[in-house]
CSV table of C-alpha atoms and ligand atoms in Angstrom, one decimal:
chain,number,residue,atom,x,y,z
O,33,MET,CA,17.2,11.1,16.6
O,34,ALA,CA,16.3,8.1,18.9
O,35,PRO,CA,15.0,4.9,17.0
O,36,ILE,CA,11.4,5.5,16.8
O,37,LEU,CA,10.5,2.1,15.4
O,38,ARG,CA,8.2,-0.7,17.1
O,39,ASP,CA,7.9,-4.0,15.5
O,40,VAL,CA,8.0,-2.9,11.5
O,41,GLN,CA,8.0,-6.4,10.7
O,42,GLN,CA,4.8,-7.2,13.0
O,43,ALA,CA,2.7,-4.3,11.0
O,44,ASP,CA,0.0,-6.5,10.6
O,45,PRO,CA,-3.3,-4.3,11.1
O,46,LEU,CA,-4.8,-7.5,10.2
O,47,ARG,CA,-4.1,-8.5,13.7
O,48,LEU,CA,-6.7,-6.1,15.1
O,49,LEU,CA,-9.3,-8.0,12.9
O,50,PRO,CA,-12.2,-10.6,13.9
O,51,ASP,CA,-10.7,-13.9,13.3
O,52,LEU,CA,-10.5,-13.6,9.4
O,53,THR,CA,-8.3,-17.1,9.4
O,54,ASP,CA,-10.5,-19.1,7.4
O,55,ASP,CA,-12.0,-16.4,5.1
O,56,LEU,CA,-8.3,-15.2,4.2
O,57,ALA,CA,-7.5,-19.3,3.5
O,58,ARG,CA,-10.3,-19.2,0.8
O,59,VAL,CA,-8.7,-16.2,-0.7
O,60,GLU,CA,-5.3,-18.1,-0.7
O,61,ASP,CA,-6.8,-20.7,-2.5
O,62,ARG,CA,-8.4,-18.9,-5.0
O,63,LEU,CA,-5.6,-16.6,-5.7
O,64,HIS,CA,-3.8,-20.0,-6.4
O,65,ALA,CA,-6.9,-21.2,-9.0
O,66,GLU,CA,-6.7,-17.9,-10.6
O,67,VAL,CA,-3.3,-18.5,-11.6
O,68,GLY,CA,-3.8,-21.4,-13.3
O,69,SER,CA,-2.9,-21.6,-17.0
O,70,ASP,CA,-2.1,-23.8,-19.9
O,71,LEU,CA,1.6,-22.7,-19.8
O,72,PRO,CA,3.0,-24.1,-16.7
O,73,PHE,CA,5.6,-21.6,-16.8
O,74,LEU,CA,3.3,-18.8,-16.6
O,75,THR,CA,1.6,-20.1,-13.4
O,76,GLU,CA,5.1,-20.8,-12.0
O,77,VAL,CA,5.8,-16.7,-12.4
O,78,ALA,CA,2.4,-15.6,-11.7
O,79,ALA,CA,2.4,-17.3,-8.5
O,80,HIS,CA,5.9,-16.1,-7.3
O,81,LEU,CA,4.9,-13.3,-5.1
O,82,ILE,CA,1.6,-14.7,-4.1
O,83,THR,CA,3.5,-18.0,-2.3
O,84,ALA,CA,5.9,-15.4,-0.9
O,85,GLY,CA,3.2,-14.2,1.4
O,86,GLY,CA,2.6,-10.4,2.3
O,87,LYS,CA,0.2,-9.0,4.5
O,88,ARG,CA,-3.3,-9.4,2.4
O,89,ILE,CA,-4.3,-5.9,3.9
O,90,ARG,CA,-6.2,-5.6,0.7
O,91,PRO,CA,-8.3,-8.8,1.0
O,92,GLY,CA,-8.7,-8.2,4.6
O,93,PHE,CA,-10.2,-5.0,4.4
O,94,ALA,CA,-12.6,-6.4,1.8
O,95,ILE,CA,-13.7,-9.0,4.3
O,96,ALA,CA,-13.8,-7.1,6.9
O,97,ALA,CA,-16.1,-4.3,5.1
O,98,ALA,CA,-18.3,-7.3,4.3
O,99,ALA,CA,-18.3,-8.3,8.0
O,100,THR,CA,-19.5,-5.1,9.1
O,101,ALA,CA,-22.9,-5.8,8.0
O,102,TYR,CA,-23.2,-9.0,10.1
O,103,THR,CA,-23.3,-9.2,14.1
O,104,PRO,CA,-21.8,-12.0,15.1
O,105,THR,CA,-19.1,-12.1,12.5
O,106,ARG,CA,-19.7,-15.3,10.3
O,107,PRO,CA,-17.9,-16.3,7.2
O,108,VAL,CA,-18.5,-14.2,4.1
O,109,HIS,CA,-20.8,-15.1,1.1
O,110,ASP,CA,-18.5,-16.7,-2.2
O,111,ASP,CA,-18.5,-13.2,-4.3
O,112,VAL,CA,-16.4,-11.0,-1.0
O,113,ILE,CA,-13.9,-14.1,-1.3
O,114,GLY,CA,-13.8,-13.4,-5.4
O,115,GLY,CA,-13.7,-9.0,-4.8
O,116,ALA,CA,-11.2,-10.0,-1.9
O,117,SER,CA,-8.9,-11.9,-4.8
O,118,ALA,CA,-9.5,-9.6,-7.3
O,119,VAL,CA,-8.1,-6.9,-5.2
O,120,GLU,CA,-5.0,-8.7,-4.2
O,121,LEU,CA,-4.2,-10.0,-7.8
O,122,VAL,CA,-4.3,-5.9,-9.1
O,123,HIS,CA,-2.0,-5.2,-6.2
O,124,LEU,CA,0.2,-8.0,-7.1
O,125,GLY,CA,0.4,-7.0,-10.7
O,126,SER,CA,1.4,-3.7,-9.5
O,127,LEU,CA,3.9,-4.8,-7.6
O,128,TYR,CA,5.4,-6.7,-10.5
O,129,HIS,CA,5.3,-3.6,-12.8
O,130,ASP,CA,6.8,-1.4,-9.7
O,131,ASP,CA,9.9,-3.5,-9.5
O,132,VAL,CA,10.5,-3.6,-13.1
O,133,MET,CA,10.4,0.3,-12.8
O,134,ASP,CA,12.6,0.1,-9.9
O,135,ASP,CA,15.0,-2.6,-11.0
O,136,ALA,CA,14.1,-4.0,-7.5
O,137,THR,CA,16.0,-7.1,-6.6
O,138,THR,CA,13.7,-8.2,-3.7
O,139,ARG,CA,10.2,-8.2,-2.9
O,140,ARG,CA,8.4,-9.9,0.2
O,141,ASN,CA,11.8,-11.2,1.4
O,142,VAL,CA,12.1,-13.6,-1.8
O,143,ALA,CA,13.7,-12.3,-5.5
O,144,SER,CA,11.5,-9.8,-7.1
O,145,VAL,CA,10.0,-11.3,-10.4
O,146,ASN,CA,12.0,-9.3,-12.5
O,147,ALA,CA,15.1,-10.3,-10.8
O,148,ALA,CA,14.5,-13.7,-11.2
O,149,TRP,CA,12.8,-14.1,-14.8
O,150,GLY,CA,13.7,-10.6,-16.5
O,151,ASN,CA,11.7,-7.6,-17.1
O,152,HIS,CA,9.7,-8.9,-20.2
O,153,ARG,CA,8.6,-12.2,-18.4
O,154,ALA,CA,7.6,-9.6,-15.1
O,155,ILE,CA,5.8,-7.4,-17.4
O,156,LEU,CA,3.9,-10.2,-19.1
O,157,ALA,CA,2.8,-11.9,-15.9
O,158,GLY,CA,1.7,-8.5,-14.4
O,159,ASP,CA,-0.3,-8.1,-17.3
O,160,PHE,CA,-1.9,-12.0,-16.5
O,161,LEU,CA,-2.4,-10.8,-13.0
O,162,LEU,CA,-4.6,-7.9,-13.8
O,163,ALA,CA,-6.6,-10.0,-16.4
O,164,ARG,CA,-7.0,-12.5,-14.1
O,165,ALA,CA,-8.7,-9.6,-11.7
O,166,SER,CA,-10.7,-8.4,-14.4
O,167,GLU,CA,-12.4,-11.5,-15.4
O,168,ILE,CA,-13.4,-12.1,-11.5
O,169,ALA,CA,-14.4,-8.7,-11.5
O,170,ALA,CA,-16.7,-9.2,-14.5
O,171,GLY,CA,-18.7,-12.1,-12.7
O,172,LEU,CA,-19.4,-9.9,-9.7
O,173,GLY,CA,-21.2,-7.3,-12.1
O,174,THR,CA,-20.7,-3.8,-13.8
O,175,GLU,CA,-20.4,-1.9,-10.7
O,176,VAL,CA,-17.5,-4.1,-9.5
O,177,SER,CA,-16.1,-4.2,-13.0
O,178,GLN,CA,-16.0,-0.4,-13.4
O,179,ILE,CA,-14.6,0.0,-10.0
O,180,LEU,CA,-11.8,-2.3,-10.7
O,181,ALA,CA,-10.7,-0.9,-13.9
O,182,SER,CA,-10.8,2.9,-12.8
O,183,THR,CA,-9.0,1.9,-9.9
O,184,ILE,CA,-6.2,0.4,-12.1
O,185,ALA,CA,-6.4,3.5,-13.9
O,186,ALA,CA,-6.0,5.7,-10.5
O,187,LEU,CA,-2.9,3.4,-9.9
O,188,CYS,CA,-1.4,4.0,-13.2
O,189,GLU,CA,-2.0,8.0,-12.6
O,190,GLY,CA,-0.8,8.0,-9.3
O,191,GLN,CA,2.7,6.3,-10.6
O,192,ILE,CA,3.0,8.8,-13.5
O,193,ARG,CA,2.6,12.1,-11.2
O,194,GLU,CA,5.3,10.1,-9.1
O,195,LEU,CA,7.4,10.0,-11.8
O,196,GLN,CA,6.8,13.4,-13.4
O,197,ASP,CA,8.0,14.8,-9.8
O,198,ASN,CA,11.4,12.7,-10.3
O,199,TYR,CA,14.3,14.8,-8.4
O,200,ASN,CA,11.5,17.7,-8.1
O,201,VAL,CA,12.7,19.8,-5.0
O,202,ASP,CA,9.8,21.9,-5.9
O,203,ARG,CA,7.3,18.9,-5.3
O,204,THR,CA,4.3,20.2,-3.2
O,205,VAL,CA,2.6,18.5,-0.5
O,206,ARG,CA,-0.4,18.6,-2.9
O,207,ASP,CA,1.4,17.0,-5.8
O,208,TYR,CA,2.7,14.3,-3.1
O,209,GLU,CA,-0.8,13.7,-2.0
O,210,ALA,CA,-2.4,13.5,-5.1
O,211,SER,CA,0.2,10.6,-6.4
O,212,ILE,CA,-0.5,8.5,-3.1
O,213,THR,CA,-4.0,9.2,-3.8
O,214,GLY,CA,-3.7,7.5,-6.9
O,215,LYS,CA,-0.7,5.0,-6.5
O,216,THR,CA,-2.0,3.3,-3.0
O,217,ALA,CA,-5.4,5.4,-1.4
O,218,SER,CA,-7.3,4.2,-4.6
O,219,LEU,CA,-7.0,0.5,-4.2
O,220,LEU,CA,-7.2,0.5,-0.2
O,221,ALA,CA,-10.6,2.5,-0.9
O,222,ALA,CA,-11.8,-0.1,-3.6
O,223,SER,CA,-10.8,-3.0,-1.6
O,224,CYS,CA,-13.4,-1.4,1.1
O,225,ARG,CA,-15.9,-0.6,-1.5
O,226,ILE,CA,-15.9,-4.1,-3.3
O,227,GLY,CA,-16.1,-6.3,0.2
O,228,ALA,CA,-18.9,-3.7,1.0
O,229,LEU,CA,-20.7,-4.0,-2.3
O,230,THR,CA,-20.1,-7.9,-2.5
O,231,GLY,CA,-21.7,-8.6,1.2
O,232,GLY,CA,-24.3,-6.4,0.8
O,233,VAL,CA,-23.6,-3.6,2.9
O,234,ASP,CA,-26.4,-1.1,2.6
O,235,ARG,CA,-25.4,2.3,0.3
O,236,ALA,CA,-24.6,4.6,3.0
O,237,GLY,CA,-22.6,1.8,4.6
O,238,VAL,CA,-20.8,1.4,1.3
O,239,GLU,CA,-19.8,5.0,1.1
O,240,ALA,CA,-18.5,5.1,4.6
O,241,LEU,CA,-16.2,2.3,4.2
O,242,THR,CA,-14.8,3.4,0.5
O,243,GLU,CA,-14.0,6.7,2.6
O,244,PHE,CA,-12.5,5.0,5.1
O,245,GLY,CA,-10.4,2.7,2.9
O,246,HIS,CA,-9.2,6.0,1.0
O,247,SER,CA,-8.1,7.6,4.4
O,248,TYR,CA,-6.7,4.6,5.6
O,249,GLY,CA,-4.5,4.6,2.5
O,250,MET,CA,-3.0,8.1,2.7
O,251,ALA,CA,-1.9,7.6,6.5
O,252,PHE,CA,-0.6,3.8,5.0
O,253,GLN,CA,1.4,5.5,2.2
O,254,ILE,CA,2.8,8.4,4.5
O,255,VAL,CA,3.8,5.8,7.1
O,256,ASP,CA,5.6,3.7,4.5
O,257,ASP,CA,7.2,6.8,3.3
O,258,ILE,CA,8.4,7.5,7.1
O,259,LEU,CA,9.9,4.3,7.1
O,260,ASP,CA,11.9,4.2,4.1
O,261,VAL,CA,13.5,7.6,5.8
O,262,VAL,CA,14.1,5.8,9.2
O,263,ALA,CA,14.2,2.4,9.0
O,264,THR,CA,17.2,0.3,8.4
O,265,ASP,CA,17.6,-2.6,5.8
O,266,GLU,CA,16.8,-5.2,8.4
O,267,GLN,CA,13.7,-3.7,10.1
O,268,LEU,CA,12.0,-3.4,6.9
O,269,GLY,CA,13.6,-6.8,5.0
O,270,LYS,CA,14.3,-4.7,1.7
O,271,PRO,CA,16.9,-1.5,1.0
O,272,SER,CA,15.6,1.4,2.8
O,273,GLY,CA,16.4,4.9,1.9
O,274,ASN,CA,15.4,3.9,-1.8
O,275,ASP,CA,12.8,6.8,-2.4
O,276,LEU,CA,15.5,9.6,-1.9
O,277,ALA,CA,18.2,7.7,-4.3
O,278,GLU,CA,15.6,7.5,-6.6
O,279,GLY,CA,14.3,11.2,-6.6
O,280,ASN,CA,10.7,10.4,-5.0
O,281,TYR,CA,10.6,13.0,-2.5
O,282,THR,CA,7.8,12.1,0.3
O,283,LEU,CA,6.4,14.0,2.5
O,284,PRO,CA,9.0,14.1,5.3
O,285,VAL,CA,11.4,15.3,2.5
O,286,ILE,CA,9.2,18.0,1.5
O,287,ASN,CA,8.3,18.9,4.7
O,288,THR,CA,11.9,19.4,5.5
O,289,MET,CA,12.8,21.3,2.3
O,290,ARG,CA,9.9,23.6,3.3
O,291,ASN,CA,11.5,24.2,6.9
O,292,PRO,CA,13.9,27.0,8.0
O,293,GLY,CA,17.1,24.6,7.7
O,294,GLY,CA,15.5,23.0,4.3
O,295,ASP,CA,18.3,24.7,2.3
O,296,LYS,CA,21.1,22.5,2.8
O,297,LEU,CA,18.9,19.8,2.1
O,298,ARG,CA,17.9,21.2,-1.3
O,299,ALA,CA,21.6,22.2,-2.1
O,300,ILE,CA,22.2,18.2,-2.1
O,301,LEU,CA,19.2,17.0,-4.2
O,302,GLY,CA,17.7,17.2,-7.5
O,303,GLY,CA,19.8,14.7,-8.9
O,304,PRO,CA,21.4,11.5,-8.8
O,305,LEU,CA,23.3,11.2,-5.2
O,306,THR,CA,26.9,9.7,-4.3
O,307,ASP,CA,26.4,7.5,-1.3
O,308,GLU,CA,28.2,10.1,1.1
O,309,GLN,CA,25.3,12.7,-0.4
O,310,TRP,CA,22.3,10.2,0.1
O,311,ALA,CA,23.7,9.2,3.8
O,312,ARG,CA,24.1,13.2,4.5
O,313,ALA,CA,20.5,13.7,3.1
O,314,ARG,CA,19.3,11.1,5.2
O,315,GLU,CA,20.4,12.0,8.0
O,316,ILE,CA,19.3,15.9,7.6
O,317,VAL,CA,15.8,14.8,7.1
O,318,ARG,CA,16.0,12.1,10.2
O,319,SER,CA,17.2,15.2,12.4
O,320,ASP,CA,14.6,17.4,11.1
O,321,GLY,CA,11.2,18.1,12.3
O,322,GLY,CA,9.9,16.8,8.6
O,323,VAL,CA,9.6,13.3,10.0
O,324,ALA,CA,7.5,14.1,13.0
O,325,GLU,CA,5.4,16.3,10.8
O,326,ALA,CA,4.7,13.6,8.2
O,327,LEU,CA,3.7,11.4,11.4
O,328,GLU,CA,0.9,14.4,12.4
O,329,THR,CA,-0.5,14.3,9.0
O,330,ALA,CA,-0.4,10.5,8.9
O,331,GLN,CA,-2.3,10.6,12.2
O,332,ALA,CA,-4.9,13.2,10.7
O,333,TRP,CA,-5.6,10.7,8.2
O,334,ALA,CA,-5.9,7.9,10.8
O,335,ASP,CA,-8.6,9.9,12.8
O,336,LYS,CA,-10.3,11.0,9.6
O,337,ALA,CA,-10.6,7.3,8.5
O,338,ALA,CA,-12.1,6.2,11.7
O,339,GLY,CA,-14.4,9.1,11.8
O,340,SER,CA,-16.1,7.8,8.6
O,341,LEU,CA,-17.1,4.8,10.4
O,342,THR,CA,-19.4,6.6,13.1
O,343,SER,CA,-22.1,5.5,11.9
O,344,LEU,CA,-21.7,2.1,11.5
O,345,PRO,CA,-22.9,-0.5,13.4
O,346,ASP,CA,-21.1,-1.1,16.9
O,347,ASN,CA,-19.9,-5.3,15.7
O,348,ASP,CA,-16.4,-6.7,15.8
O,349,ALA,CA,-15.6,-6.0,12.3
O,350,ALA,CA,-16.6,-2.2,12.2
O,351,ASN,CA,-14.5,-1.9,15.7
O,352,ALA,CA,-11.5,-3.5,14.5
O,353,LEU,CA,-11.7,-1.2,11.6
O,354,ARG,CA,-12.3,2.0,13.5
O,355,ALA,CA,-9.1,1.1,15.7
O,356,ALA,CA,-6.8,-0.2,12.4
O,357,GLY,CA,-5.6,3.6,11.6
O,358,ASP,CA,-4.2,4.3,15.3
O,359,HIS,CA,-2.5,0.7,15.2
O,360,LEU,CA,-0.9,2.0,11.9
O,361,VAL,CA,0.5,5.3,13.3
O,362,GLU,CA,1.5,3.7,16.9
O,363,ARG,CA,4.1,1.1,15.6
O,364,VAL,CA,6.4,4.4,14.3
O,365,SER,CA,5.5,7.2,16.7
O,366,ALA,CA,6.5,6.3,20.5
O,367,PRO,CA,9.6,8.2,20.5
O,368,ILE,CA,8.9,10.7,17.8
O,369,ILE,CA,6.1,12.7,19.4
Q,432,GRG,C1,-0.3,-2.6,-13.6
Q,432,GRG,C2,-2.1,-1.8,-11.9
Q,432,GRG,C3,-0.6,-1.5,-12.4
Q,432,GRG,C4,0.0,-0.5,-12.0
Q,432,GRG,C5,0.5,-0.1,-12.5
Q,432,GRG,C6,3.3,0.2,-11.0
Q,432,GRG,C7,2.0,1.2,-10.9
Q,432,GRG,C8,1.3,1.6,-11.8
Q,432,GRG,C9,2.0,1.6,-9.8
Q,432,GRG,C10,2.5,0.9,-8.4
Q,432,GRG,C11,1.9,1.2,-7.3
Q,432,GRG,C12,2.3,0.7,-5.8
Q,432,GRG,C13,3.5,-0.1,-6.0
Q,432,GRG,C14,2.4,1.7,-4.7
Q,432,GRG,C15,3.0,1.0,-3.5
Q,432,GRG,C16,2.0,0.7,-2.6
Q,432,GRG,C17,2.3,0.1,-1.6
Q,432,GRG,C18,2.6,0.6,-0.2
Q,432,GRG,C19,2.8,-1.2,-1.6
Q,432,GRG,C20,3.0,-2.1,-0.4
Q,432,GRG,O1,1.8,-2.7,0.0
Q,432,GRG,P1,2.0,-3.7,1.2
Q,432,GRG,O2,2.9,-2.8,2.6
Q,432,GRG,O3,2.9,-4.8,0.6
Q,432,GRG,O4,0.7,-4.0,1.9
Q,432,GRG,P2,2.5,-6.3,1.2
Q,432,GRG,O5,3.5,-7.2,0.5
Q,432,GRG,O6,2.3,-7.0,2.3
Q,432,GRG,O7,1.1,-6.9,0.0
């Protein structure tokens, strides 16, 4: 199949949003302040992936959701910065734990926390990040606190669903969607919801932005899963093809197994793979229509995301959010369709 990637490394949805530079700089300051501890070692470990960077999509969406209430865009209230920082801290905590589970060696182009300091410290530092997020949320009121807590629960549920389906060649699209709803879409939805609530968006807007975050999150994870199949290590900045190797059968793989030629893929999958089996399985998925079908599903979620925002005002923040889903899908789509 022809290479299908455009600017994977440049996959920055915030590029489309109104200038968030100053507000995101406030988030950076807040993140560093929040990981302060009486134990300098804990501060160092907890700050590791903050310093390493990341796209900051979740805080960006929280700020943009708040900014939909303003025309023209203006700096957001400190509570929005608190909410935006809290969702990034939850994301970070989940990455610390995820990397322990995957025995990952790199994250955000630097050594993963577990690789640098070991699993015990990575788990505890991840817990510390979640605790700091919860402290911020408590200061933002009962509703924000409740959203954050139930989102952490949803992340765990999504991840458990994924584990339960490990190496399961009968995993269904429904099973997959239930897992990514929890492990990814829930936090994107919470980011938009918390941003909207702390930004003073009206109730209808809060609901619309939550729906947007959920649908965008579904598209986001599907695109991420497509990239794991079709991108190179260099394009991703981390080892690609990991999902297949670990028995996490994502949408392109599930689609391929259901297609007429799917039996030859099923015959290889179902357990740990040799290098040759991994390469063969990857080639089958890449050359089948399962990737293009997954891309269509991602596009449908992106369309749904934009459609959720029809009743929002015609301002920079709302328009940028409406366009964000298409931008996400475009970055992988050009030569596939
Ligand atoms: C302790 C909260 C908590 C959860 C435990 C480990 C776990 C349960 C959940 C893992 C959830 C997870 C890592 C989902 C993957 C989401 C995803 C696509 C991450 C990559 O997000 P990007 O691309 O990364 O926004 P950057 O580095 O740019 O922030």
